[in-house]
XYZ file of C-alpha atoms in Angstrom:
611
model
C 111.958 136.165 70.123
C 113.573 132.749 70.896
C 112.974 130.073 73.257
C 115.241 128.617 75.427
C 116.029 124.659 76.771
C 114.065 125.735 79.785
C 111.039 126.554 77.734
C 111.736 130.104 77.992
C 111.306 133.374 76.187
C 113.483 135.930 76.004
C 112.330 139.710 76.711
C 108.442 138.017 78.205
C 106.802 136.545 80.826
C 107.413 132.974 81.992
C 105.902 130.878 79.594
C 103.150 128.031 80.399
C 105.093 124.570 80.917
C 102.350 122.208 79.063
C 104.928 119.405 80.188
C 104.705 120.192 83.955
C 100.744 120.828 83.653
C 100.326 117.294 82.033
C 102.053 115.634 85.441
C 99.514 117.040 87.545
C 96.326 117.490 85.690
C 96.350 114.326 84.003
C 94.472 111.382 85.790
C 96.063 111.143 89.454
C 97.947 108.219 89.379
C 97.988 107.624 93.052
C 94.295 106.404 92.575
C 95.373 102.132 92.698
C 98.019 102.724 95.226
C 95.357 104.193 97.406
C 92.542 101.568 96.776
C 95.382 98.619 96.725
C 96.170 100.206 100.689
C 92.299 100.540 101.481
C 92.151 97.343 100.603
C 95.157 96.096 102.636
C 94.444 97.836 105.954
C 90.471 96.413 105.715
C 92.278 92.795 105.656
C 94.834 93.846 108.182
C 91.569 95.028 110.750
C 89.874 92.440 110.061
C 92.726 89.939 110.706
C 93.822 92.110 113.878
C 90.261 90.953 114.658
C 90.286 87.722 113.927
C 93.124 87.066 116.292
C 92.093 88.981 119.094
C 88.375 88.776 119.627
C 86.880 85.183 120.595
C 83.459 86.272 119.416
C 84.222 87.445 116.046
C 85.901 84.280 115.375
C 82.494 83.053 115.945
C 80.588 85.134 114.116
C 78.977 84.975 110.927
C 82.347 86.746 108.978
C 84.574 84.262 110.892
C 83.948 81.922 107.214
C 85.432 84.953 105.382
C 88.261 86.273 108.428
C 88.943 82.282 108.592
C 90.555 82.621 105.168
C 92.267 85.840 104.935
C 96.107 86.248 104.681
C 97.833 85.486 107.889
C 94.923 83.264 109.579
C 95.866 79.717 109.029
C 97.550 76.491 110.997
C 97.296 76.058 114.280
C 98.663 79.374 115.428
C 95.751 81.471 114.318
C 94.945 83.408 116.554
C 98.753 84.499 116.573
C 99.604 84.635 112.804
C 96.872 86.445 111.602
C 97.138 89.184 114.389
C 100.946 89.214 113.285
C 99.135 89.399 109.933
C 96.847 92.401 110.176
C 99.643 94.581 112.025
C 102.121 94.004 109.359
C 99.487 94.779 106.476
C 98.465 98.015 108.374
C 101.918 99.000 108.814
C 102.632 98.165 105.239
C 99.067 100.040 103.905
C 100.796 103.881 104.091
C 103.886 103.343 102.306
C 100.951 101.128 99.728
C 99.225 104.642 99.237
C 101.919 106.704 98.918
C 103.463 104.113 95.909
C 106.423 103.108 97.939
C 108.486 100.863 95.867
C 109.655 98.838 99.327
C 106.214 98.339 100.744
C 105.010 97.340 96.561
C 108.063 94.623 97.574
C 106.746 93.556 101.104
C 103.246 93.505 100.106
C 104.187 90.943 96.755
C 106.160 88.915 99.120
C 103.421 88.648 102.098
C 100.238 88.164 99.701
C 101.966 84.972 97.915
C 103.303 83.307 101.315
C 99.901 83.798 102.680
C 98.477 82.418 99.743
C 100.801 79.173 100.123
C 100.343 79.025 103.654
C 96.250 78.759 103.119
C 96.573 75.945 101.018
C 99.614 73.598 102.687
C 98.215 74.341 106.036
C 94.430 74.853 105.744
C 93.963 73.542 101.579
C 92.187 76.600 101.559
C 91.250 77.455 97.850
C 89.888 80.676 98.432
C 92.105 82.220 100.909
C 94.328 81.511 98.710
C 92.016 83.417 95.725
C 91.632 86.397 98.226
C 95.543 86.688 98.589
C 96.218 86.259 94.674
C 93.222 88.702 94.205
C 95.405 91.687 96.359
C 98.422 90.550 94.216
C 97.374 90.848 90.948
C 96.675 94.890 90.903
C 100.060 95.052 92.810
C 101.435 93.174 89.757
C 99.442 94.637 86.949
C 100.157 98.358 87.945
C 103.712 97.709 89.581
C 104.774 101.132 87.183
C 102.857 103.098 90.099
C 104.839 101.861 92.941
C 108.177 103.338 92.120
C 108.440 106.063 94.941
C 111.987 106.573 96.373
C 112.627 106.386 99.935
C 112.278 109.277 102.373
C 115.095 111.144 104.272
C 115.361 109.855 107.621
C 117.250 108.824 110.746
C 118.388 106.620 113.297
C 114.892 108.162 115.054
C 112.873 106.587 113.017
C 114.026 103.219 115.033
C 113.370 105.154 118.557
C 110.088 106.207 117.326
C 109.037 102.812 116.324
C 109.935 101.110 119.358
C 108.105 103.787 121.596
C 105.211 103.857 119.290
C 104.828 99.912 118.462
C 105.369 99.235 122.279
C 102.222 101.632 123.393
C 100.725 100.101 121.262
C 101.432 96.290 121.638
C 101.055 97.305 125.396
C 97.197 98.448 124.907
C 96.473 95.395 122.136
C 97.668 93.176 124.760
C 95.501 94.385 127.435
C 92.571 93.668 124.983
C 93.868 90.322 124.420
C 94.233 89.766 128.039
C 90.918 91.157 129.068
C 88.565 89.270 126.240
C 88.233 85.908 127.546
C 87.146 86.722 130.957
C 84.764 83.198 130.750
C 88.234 81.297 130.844
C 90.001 82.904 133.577
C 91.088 81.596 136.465
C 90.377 84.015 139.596
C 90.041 87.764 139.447
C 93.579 89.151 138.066
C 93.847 93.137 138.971
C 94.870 95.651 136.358
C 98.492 95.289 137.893
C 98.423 91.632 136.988
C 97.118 92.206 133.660
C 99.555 94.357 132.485
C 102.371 92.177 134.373
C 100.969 89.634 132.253
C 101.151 91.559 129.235
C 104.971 92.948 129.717
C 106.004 89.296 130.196
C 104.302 87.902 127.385
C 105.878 90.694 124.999
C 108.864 89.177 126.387
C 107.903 85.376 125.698
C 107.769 84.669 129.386
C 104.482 83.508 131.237
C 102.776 85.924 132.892
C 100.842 85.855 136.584
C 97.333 85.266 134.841
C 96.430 82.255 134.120
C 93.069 80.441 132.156
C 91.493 77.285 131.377
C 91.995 74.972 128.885
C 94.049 76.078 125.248
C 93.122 80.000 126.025
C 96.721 80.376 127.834
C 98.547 78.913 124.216
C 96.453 81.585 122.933
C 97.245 84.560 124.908
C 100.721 83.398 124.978
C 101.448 83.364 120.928
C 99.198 86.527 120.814
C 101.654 88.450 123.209
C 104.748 87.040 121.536
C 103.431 87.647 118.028
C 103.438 91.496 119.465
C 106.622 91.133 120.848
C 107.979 89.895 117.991
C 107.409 92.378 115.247
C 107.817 95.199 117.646
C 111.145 93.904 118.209
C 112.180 93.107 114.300
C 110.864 96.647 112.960
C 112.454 98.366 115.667
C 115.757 96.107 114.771
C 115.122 96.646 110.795
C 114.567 100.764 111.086
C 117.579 101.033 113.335
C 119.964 98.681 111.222
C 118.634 99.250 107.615
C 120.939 101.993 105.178
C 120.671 105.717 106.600
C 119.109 108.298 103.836
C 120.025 111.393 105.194
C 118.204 114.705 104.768
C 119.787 116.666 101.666
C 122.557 119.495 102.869
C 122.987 122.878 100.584
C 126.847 121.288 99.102
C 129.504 124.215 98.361
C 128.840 123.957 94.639
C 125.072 124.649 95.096
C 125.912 127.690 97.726
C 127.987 128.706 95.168
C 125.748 128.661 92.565
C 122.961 130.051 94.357
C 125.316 133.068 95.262
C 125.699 134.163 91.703
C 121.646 133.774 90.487
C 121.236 136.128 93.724
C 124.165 138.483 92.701
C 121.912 138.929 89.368
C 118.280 138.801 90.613
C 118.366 138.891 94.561
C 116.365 142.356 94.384
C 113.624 140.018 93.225
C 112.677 138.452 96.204
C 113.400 139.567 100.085
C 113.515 136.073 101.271
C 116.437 135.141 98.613
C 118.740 135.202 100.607
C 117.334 132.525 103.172
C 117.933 129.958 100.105
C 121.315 129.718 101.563
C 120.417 128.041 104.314
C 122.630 124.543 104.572
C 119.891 122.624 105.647
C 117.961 122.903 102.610
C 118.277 120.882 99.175
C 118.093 122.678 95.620
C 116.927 121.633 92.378
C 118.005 123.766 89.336
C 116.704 124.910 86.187
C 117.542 122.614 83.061
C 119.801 126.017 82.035
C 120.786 126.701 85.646
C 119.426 130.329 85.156
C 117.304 129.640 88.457
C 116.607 127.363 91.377
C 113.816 126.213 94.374
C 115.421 125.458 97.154
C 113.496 122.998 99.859
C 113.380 120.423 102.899
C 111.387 117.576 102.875
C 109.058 117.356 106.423
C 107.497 114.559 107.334
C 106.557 113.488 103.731
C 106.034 117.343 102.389
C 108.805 119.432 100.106
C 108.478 121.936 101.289
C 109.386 124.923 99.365
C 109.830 128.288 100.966
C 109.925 131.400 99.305
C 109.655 132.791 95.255
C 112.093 130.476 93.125
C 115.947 131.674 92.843
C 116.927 133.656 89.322
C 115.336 134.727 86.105
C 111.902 134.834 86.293
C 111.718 133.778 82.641
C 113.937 130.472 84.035
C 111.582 129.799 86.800
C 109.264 127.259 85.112
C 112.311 124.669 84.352
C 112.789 124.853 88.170
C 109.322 124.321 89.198
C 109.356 121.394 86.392
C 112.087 119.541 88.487
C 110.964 120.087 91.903
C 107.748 118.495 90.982
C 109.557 115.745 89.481
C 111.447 115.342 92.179
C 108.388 115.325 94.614
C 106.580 112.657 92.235
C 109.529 110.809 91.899
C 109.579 110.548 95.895
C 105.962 110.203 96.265
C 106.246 113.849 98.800
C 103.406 116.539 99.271
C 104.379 119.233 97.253
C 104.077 122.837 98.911
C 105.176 126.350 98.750
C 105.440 128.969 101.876
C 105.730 132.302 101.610
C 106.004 133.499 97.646
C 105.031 136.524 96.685
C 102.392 137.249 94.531
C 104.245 136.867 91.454
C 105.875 133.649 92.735
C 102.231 132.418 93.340
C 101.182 133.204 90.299
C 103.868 130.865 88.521
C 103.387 128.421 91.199
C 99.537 127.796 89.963
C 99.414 128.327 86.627
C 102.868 126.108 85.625
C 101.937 123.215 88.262
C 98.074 123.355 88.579
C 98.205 124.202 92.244
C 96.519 126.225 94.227
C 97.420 128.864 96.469
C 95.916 130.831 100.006
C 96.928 133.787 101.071
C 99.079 133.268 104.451
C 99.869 136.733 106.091
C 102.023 140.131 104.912
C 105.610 140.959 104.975
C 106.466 144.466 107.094
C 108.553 146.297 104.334
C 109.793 149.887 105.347
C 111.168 152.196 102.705
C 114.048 153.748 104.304
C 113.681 157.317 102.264
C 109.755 157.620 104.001
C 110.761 156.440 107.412
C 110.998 159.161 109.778
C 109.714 158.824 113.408
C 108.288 162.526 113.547
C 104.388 163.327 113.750
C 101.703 161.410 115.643
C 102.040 158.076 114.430
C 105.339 157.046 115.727
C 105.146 159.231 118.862
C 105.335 155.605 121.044
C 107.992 154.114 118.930
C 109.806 157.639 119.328
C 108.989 158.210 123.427
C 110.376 154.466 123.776
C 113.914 155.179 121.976
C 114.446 158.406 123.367
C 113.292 156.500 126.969
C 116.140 153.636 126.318
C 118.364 156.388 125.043
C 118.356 158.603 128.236
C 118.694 154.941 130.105
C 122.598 154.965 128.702
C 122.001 152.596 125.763
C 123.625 153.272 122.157
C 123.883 151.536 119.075
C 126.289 150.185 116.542
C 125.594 148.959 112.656
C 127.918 147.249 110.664
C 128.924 144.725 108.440
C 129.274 141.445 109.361
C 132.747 142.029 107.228
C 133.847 144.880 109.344
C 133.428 143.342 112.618
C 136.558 141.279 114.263
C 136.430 137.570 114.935
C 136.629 138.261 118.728
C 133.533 140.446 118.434
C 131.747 138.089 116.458
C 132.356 135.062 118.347
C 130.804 136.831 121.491
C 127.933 137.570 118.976
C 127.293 134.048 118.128
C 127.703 133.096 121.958
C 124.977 135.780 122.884
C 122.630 134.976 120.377
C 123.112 131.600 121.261
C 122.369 132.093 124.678
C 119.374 134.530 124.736
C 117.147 132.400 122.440
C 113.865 132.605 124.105
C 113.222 128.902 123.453
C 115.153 125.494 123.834
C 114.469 124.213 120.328
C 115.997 126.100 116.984
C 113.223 127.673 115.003
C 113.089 129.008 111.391
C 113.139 127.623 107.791
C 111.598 130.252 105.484
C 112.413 133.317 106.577
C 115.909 132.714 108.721
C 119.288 132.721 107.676
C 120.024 129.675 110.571
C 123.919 131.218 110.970
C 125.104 134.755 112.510
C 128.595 135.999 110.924
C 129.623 133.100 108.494
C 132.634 134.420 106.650
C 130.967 134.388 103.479
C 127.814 136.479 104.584
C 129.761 139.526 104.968
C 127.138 141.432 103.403
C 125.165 140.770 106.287
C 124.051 143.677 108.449
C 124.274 143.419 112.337
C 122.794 146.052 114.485
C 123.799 145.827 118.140
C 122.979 147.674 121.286
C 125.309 148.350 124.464
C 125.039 149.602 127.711
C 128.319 149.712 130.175
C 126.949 147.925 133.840
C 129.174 148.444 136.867
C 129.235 144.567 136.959
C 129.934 143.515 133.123
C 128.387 140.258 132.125
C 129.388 137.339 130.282
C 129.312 139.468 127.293
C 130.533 142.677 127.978
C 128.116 145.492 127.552
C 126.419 143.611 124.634
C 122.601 143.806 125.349
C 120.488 143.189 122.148
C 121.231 141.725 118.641
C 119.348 142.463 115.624
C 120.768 140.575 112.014
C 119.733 141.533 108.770
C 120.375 139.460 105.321
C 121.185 141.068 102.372
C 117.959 141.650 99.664
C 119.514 142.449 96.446
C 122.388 145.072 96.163
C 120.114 147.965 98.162
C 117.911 146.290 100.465
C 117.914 144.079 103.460
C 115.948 141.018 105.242
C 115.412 140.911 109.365
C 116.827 137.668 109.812
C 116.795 137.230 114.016
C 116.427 139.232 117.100
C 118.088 138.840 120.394
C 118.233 140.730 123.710
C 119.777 139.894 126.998
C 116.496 139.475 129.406
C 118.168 141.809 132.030
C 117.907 144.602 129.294
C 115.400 146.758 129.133
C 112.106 146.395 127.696
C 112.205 148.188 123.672
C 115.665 146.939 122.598
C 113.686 145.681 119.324
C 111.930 148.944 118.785
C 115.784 150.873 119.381
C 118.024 148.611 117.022
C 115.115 148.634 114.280
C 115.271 152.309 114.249
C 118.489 152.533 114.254
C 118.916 150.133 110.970
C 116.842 152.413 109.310
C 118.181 155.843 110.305
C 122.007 153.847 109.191
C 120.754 152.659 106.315
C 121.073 155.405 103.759
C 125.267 155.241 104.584
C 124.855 151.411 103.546
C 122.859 151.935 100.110
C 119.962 150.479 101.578
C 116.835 151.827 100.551
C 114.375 148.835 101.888
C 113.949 147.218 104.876
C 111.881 143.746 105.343
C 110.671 143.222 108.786
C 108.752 140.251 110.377
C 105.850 138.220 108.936
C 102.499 138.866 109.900
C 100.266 135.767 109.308
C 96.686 136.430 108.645
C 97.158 140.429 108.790
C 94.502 141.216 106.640
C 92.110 138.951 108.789
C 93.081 140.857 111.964
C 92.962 144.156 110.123
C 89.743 143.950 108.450
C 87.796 142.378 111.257
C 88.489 145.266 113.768
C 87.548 147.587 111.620
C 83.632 149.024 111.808
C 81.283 147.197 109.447
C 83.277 143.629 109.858
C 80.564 141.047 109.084
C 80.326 138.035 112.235
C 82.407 135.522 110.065
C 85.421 137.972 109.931
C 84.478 138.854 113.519
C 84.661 134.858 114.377
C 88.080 134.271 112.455
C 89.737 137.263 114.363
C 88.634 136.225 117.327
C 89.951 133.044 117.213
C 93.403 134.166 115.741
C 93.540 136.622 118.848
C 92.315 133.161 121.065
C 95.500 131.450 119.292
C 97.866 134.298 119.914
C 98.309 132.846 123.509
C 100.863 130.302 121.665
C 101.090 131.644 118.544
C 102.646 135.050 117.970
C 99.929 136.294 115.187
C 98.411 139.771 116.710
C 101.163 140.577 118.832
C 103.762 140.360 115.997
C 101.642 142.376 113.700
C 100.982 144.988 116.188
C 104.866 145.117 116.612
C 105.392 145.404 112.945
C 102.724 148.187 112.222
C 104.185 150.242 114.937
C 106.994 151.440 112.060
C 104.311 152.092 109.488
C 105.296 149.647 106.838
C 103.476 148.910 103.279
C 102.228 144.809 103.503
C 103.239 142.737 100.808
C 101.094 139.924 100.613
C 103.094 136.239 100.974
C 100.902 132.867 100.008
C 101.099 129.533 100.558
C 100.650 126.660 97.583
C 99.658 123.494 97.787
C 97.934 120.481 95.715
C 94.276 120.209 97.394
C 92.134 121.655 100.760
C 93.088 117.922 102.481
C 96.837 118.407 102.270
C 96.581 121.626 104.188
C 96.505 120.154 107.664
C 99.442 117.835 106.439
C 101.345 120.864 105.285
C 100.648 123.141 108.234
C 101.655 120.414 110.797
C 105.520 120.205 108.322
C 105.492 123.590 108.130
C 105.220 124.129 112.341
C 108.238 121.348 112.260
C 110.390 123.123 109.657
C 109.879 126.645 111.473
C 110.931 124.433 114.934
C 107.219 124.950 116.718
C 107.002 121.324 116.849
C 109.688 118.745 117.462
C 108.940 115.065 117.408
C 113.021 114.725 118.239
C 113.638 114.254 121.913
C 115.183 116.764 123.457
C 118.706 116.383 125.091
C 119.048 118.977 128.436
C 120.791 122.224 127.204
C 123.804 120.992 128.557
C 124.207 118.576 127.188
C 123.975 119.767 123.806
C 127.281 120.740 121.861
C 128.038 124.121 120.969
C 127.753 124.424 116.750
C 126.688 126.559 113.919
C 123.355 124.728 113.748
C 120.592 127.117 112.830
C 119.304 129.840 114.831
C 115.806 130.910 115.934
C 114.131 133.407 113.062
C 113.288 137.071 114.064
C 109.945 135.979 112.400
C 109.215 133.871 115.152
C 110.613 135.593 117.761
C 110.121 134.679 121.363
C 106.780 135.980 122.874
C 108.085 137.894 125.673
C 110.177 139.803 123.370
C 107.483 141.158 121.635
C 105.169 141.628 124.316
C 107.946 143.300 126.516
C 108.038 145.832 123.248
């Protein structure tokens, strides 16, 4: 038995990778960064504070606020709000080891220091600034996280963000010296006040004595480093979100050639908006996107089982190396049980995967008598079907196919990540399966008789993936139910033998607690999975799914600890296109492209509730 560069053995199970356990058991070395940006926003409060609240500057801590980074000369009030926002900006990219904040942070901390003495020969505000700096200096090895993908956005989001924000500040700052006001200024005035000031004009309110210098740096302080982070985010070097290149499609396309049967969601890999790391040996692959600080991973890992450790090794390298979230959705069991033991994480249970086998399917006897009354319904309606290739279909055809799919998505923003292809008839998906249904109307539409769309990926030589489903909304209601049974009853001529169907999440959950004997807890959960199935599709898509008898295979989700899961979830609703922080552009005006598609695993609700 040998062992391999990627710590491999030939003819056994994937070996334990002690060097990828050591990474994350050992002592968690985001433990400084994360007290060094405590420590930072506490200053940055209490300088926010110190600049905006008369009273506190009065108050017994005004001796310690007096002298803390930011709060000195004669623009106090000013410079240390300017201060406290920058250090609270600066604290998150502290606790995530961001290399750039580590610089900001040692460049702020010694100018405040200097600035204490020359201005206010303050000995100790200078201490308290050194005393910040010298665990930035002395574990500087722990602030070496790369920078995140991102976009011109990013400079949008800041300006709309910082400006709320600066907007509501400076209504405080107007509103706390209401002893030095001149008059009674309405809300109208106040915020006039506050929009000029941002501005560096004078505003209608007005005050006695210095107050109005004040109020006036306060606002323009505001202003000010809205202005030059909004300036910096939108000017500073683009880092684009990693693209699937030709080599790694190509690579990708042979390690599923030789193990696709593996994994039904294999195929998805090959979705060009998501980045790959390979094995040391190439002999396998995790393919990912990186969401709002998470890589996230979707599916089992591409390739040789035995290779799959050396994969795992470098996509948590990669996420260290980045300072990202590492998570997995979807694997199957066996995926999850690499996952943990190789990496130390731990993983949930998420839902089931629908998987029909073709040679049990039949839609005689009790069971299917609705799925079989609905088909023979559409049927008799003067509907038939076609399955094919994507290689045997002509451009023409296909182009319409893109157009209608296109078209009929239920929703105006793209969804699917995991368990979607993101392209319909791509000239080097020919494998592909696309089931379509037709009905000739007196009046034919935009696209011909073409009424419902159903695309399958391939999974492994003899099986195949539901990848989308479309319908034209005039159609009638069952389309789904028709095109699903007539992949199956086609498959056979194809050499298809499996079929995977949607994913249920939390099956088990809705299964079990319906059942007689379900304790209250399981009662509670269900019921509030059925209360979230008003926006979510969870029960109705596993009704839909059980209708065609399927076996579940169980699909989990990994991750690093209980607190990341919200973090996770929230990436995970932005990857599968449930949440968009992007502003939306009015259809349109949106250009026509191969972008990716919406995912028949989260298929729009009144498709499956018109089923």
């Amino acid at each position: 038995m040998s062992v391999t560069e990627d710590g491999e053995m030939s003819g056994g199970v994937p070996p334990r990778s002690s060097r990828v356990r050591r990474i994350v058991r050992g002592p968690r070395p985001e433990a400084v960064p994360s007290l060094v940006a405590r420590a930072c926003a506490l200053v940055g409060l209490l300088d926010v504070a110190g600049g905006v609240f008369p009273r506190f500057r009065h108050s017994r801590m005004h001796s310690f606020a007096e002298v803390l980074p930011g709060s000195f000369g004669p623009f106090a009030a000013a410079l240390s709000l300017s201060a406290g926002v920058l250090l609270l900006l600066l604290a998150h990219g502290l606790r995530r080891g961001k290399r750039r904040a580590w610089r900001a942070a040692v460049v702020l901390l010694p100018a405040g220091a200097i600035s204490q003495f020359v201005y206010r020969h303050s000995i100790v505000g200078a201490l308290i600034s050194v005393a910040l700096l010298v665990p930035l200096l002395v574990h500087r090895d722990q602030f070496k996280a790369l920078p995140d993908p991102r976009s011109r956005w990013r400079a949008l989001a800041n300006f709309v963000l910082m400006g709320a924000g600066s907007l509501g500040l400076g209504l405080v700052i107007v509103s706390v010296h209401p002893g030095r006001l001149i008059g009674d200024p309405s809300l109208a005035d106040r915020i006039t006040h506050v929009l000029y000031g941002l501005f560096g004009f004078e505003g209608p309110v007005d005050y006695q004595g210095n107050t109005s210098w004040t109020v006036a740096f306060s606002l323009g302080a505001l202003g000010w480093i809205t202005a030059v982070t909004t300036i910096y985010l939108a000017f500073r070097p683009e880092h684009p979100a990693a693209r699937l290149t030709e080599e790694d499609e190509s690579r990708l396309r042979v390690l599923l050639d030789k193990h696709g049967r593996r994994d039904s969601l294999g195929h998805f890999a090959l979705r060009r908006d998501k980045a790959v790391v390979f094995s040391p040996s190439g002999k396998a692959a995790v393919t990912y996107r990186v969401v709002s600080g998470v890589m996230l991973a979707s599916g089992d890992p591409i390739g040789d089982v035995e290779a799959w450790p050396g994969a795992i090794e470098r996509f948590m390298d990669e996420a260290k190396a980045h300072s990202w979230t590492p998570a997995v959705m979807g694997c199957s069991e066996t995926g999850g049980e690499v996952w943990t033991r190789e990496t130390g994480l731990d993983a949930l249970e998420l839902g089931d995967e629908a998987v029909v086998d073709v040679a049990d399917f039949s839609l005689a006897g009790r069971a299917m008598r609705n799925v079989r009354q609905m088909v023979k319904r559409i049927e008799r309606a003067g509907y038939e079907t076609r399955v094919r290739r994507v290689r045997d279909l002509g451009e023409a055809e296909l182009e319409r196919i893109r157009r209608a799919a296109e078209d009929w998505r239920g929703t105006d923003t793209e969804r699917g990540f995991s368990m979607a292809l993101g392209r319909v008839g791509d000239a080097s998906d020919g494998d592909c399966l696309i089931a379509t249904a037709h009905k000739a109307d007196e009046v034919p539409g935009e696209y011909g008789d073409l009424k419902a769309i159903l695309h399958f990926v391939p999974w492994g030589p003899d099986g195949a993936s539901l990848d989308l489903m479309r319908r034209d909304r005039s159609a009638d209601p069952g389309m789904n139910e028709l095109l699903i049974v007539a992949a199956l009853q086609a498959a056979p001529k194809f050499g298809i033998t499996r079929v995977s169907l949607n994913f249920a999440m939390f099956r088990s959950a809705l299964a079990r607690g319906e059942k007689i004997g379900a304790g209250p807890v399981l009662r509670a959960w269900r019921g509030l999975l059925v209360f979230l199935s008003r926006w979510f599709q969870i029960e109705s898509l596993y009704k839909f799914n059980a209708k065609f008898q399927p076996r579940w295979e169980p699909r989990f989700v990994v991750y690093r600890a209980s607190a990341d899961l919200p973090r996770i979830g929230f990436a995970a609703m932005q990857a599968e296109g449930f949440v968009s922080l992007a502003l939306p552009l009015p259809r349109f005006l949106r250009r026509r492209s191969r972008a990716p598609r919406a995912c028949a695993h989260a298929v729009a609700e009144r498709d499956v509730r018109a089923a």
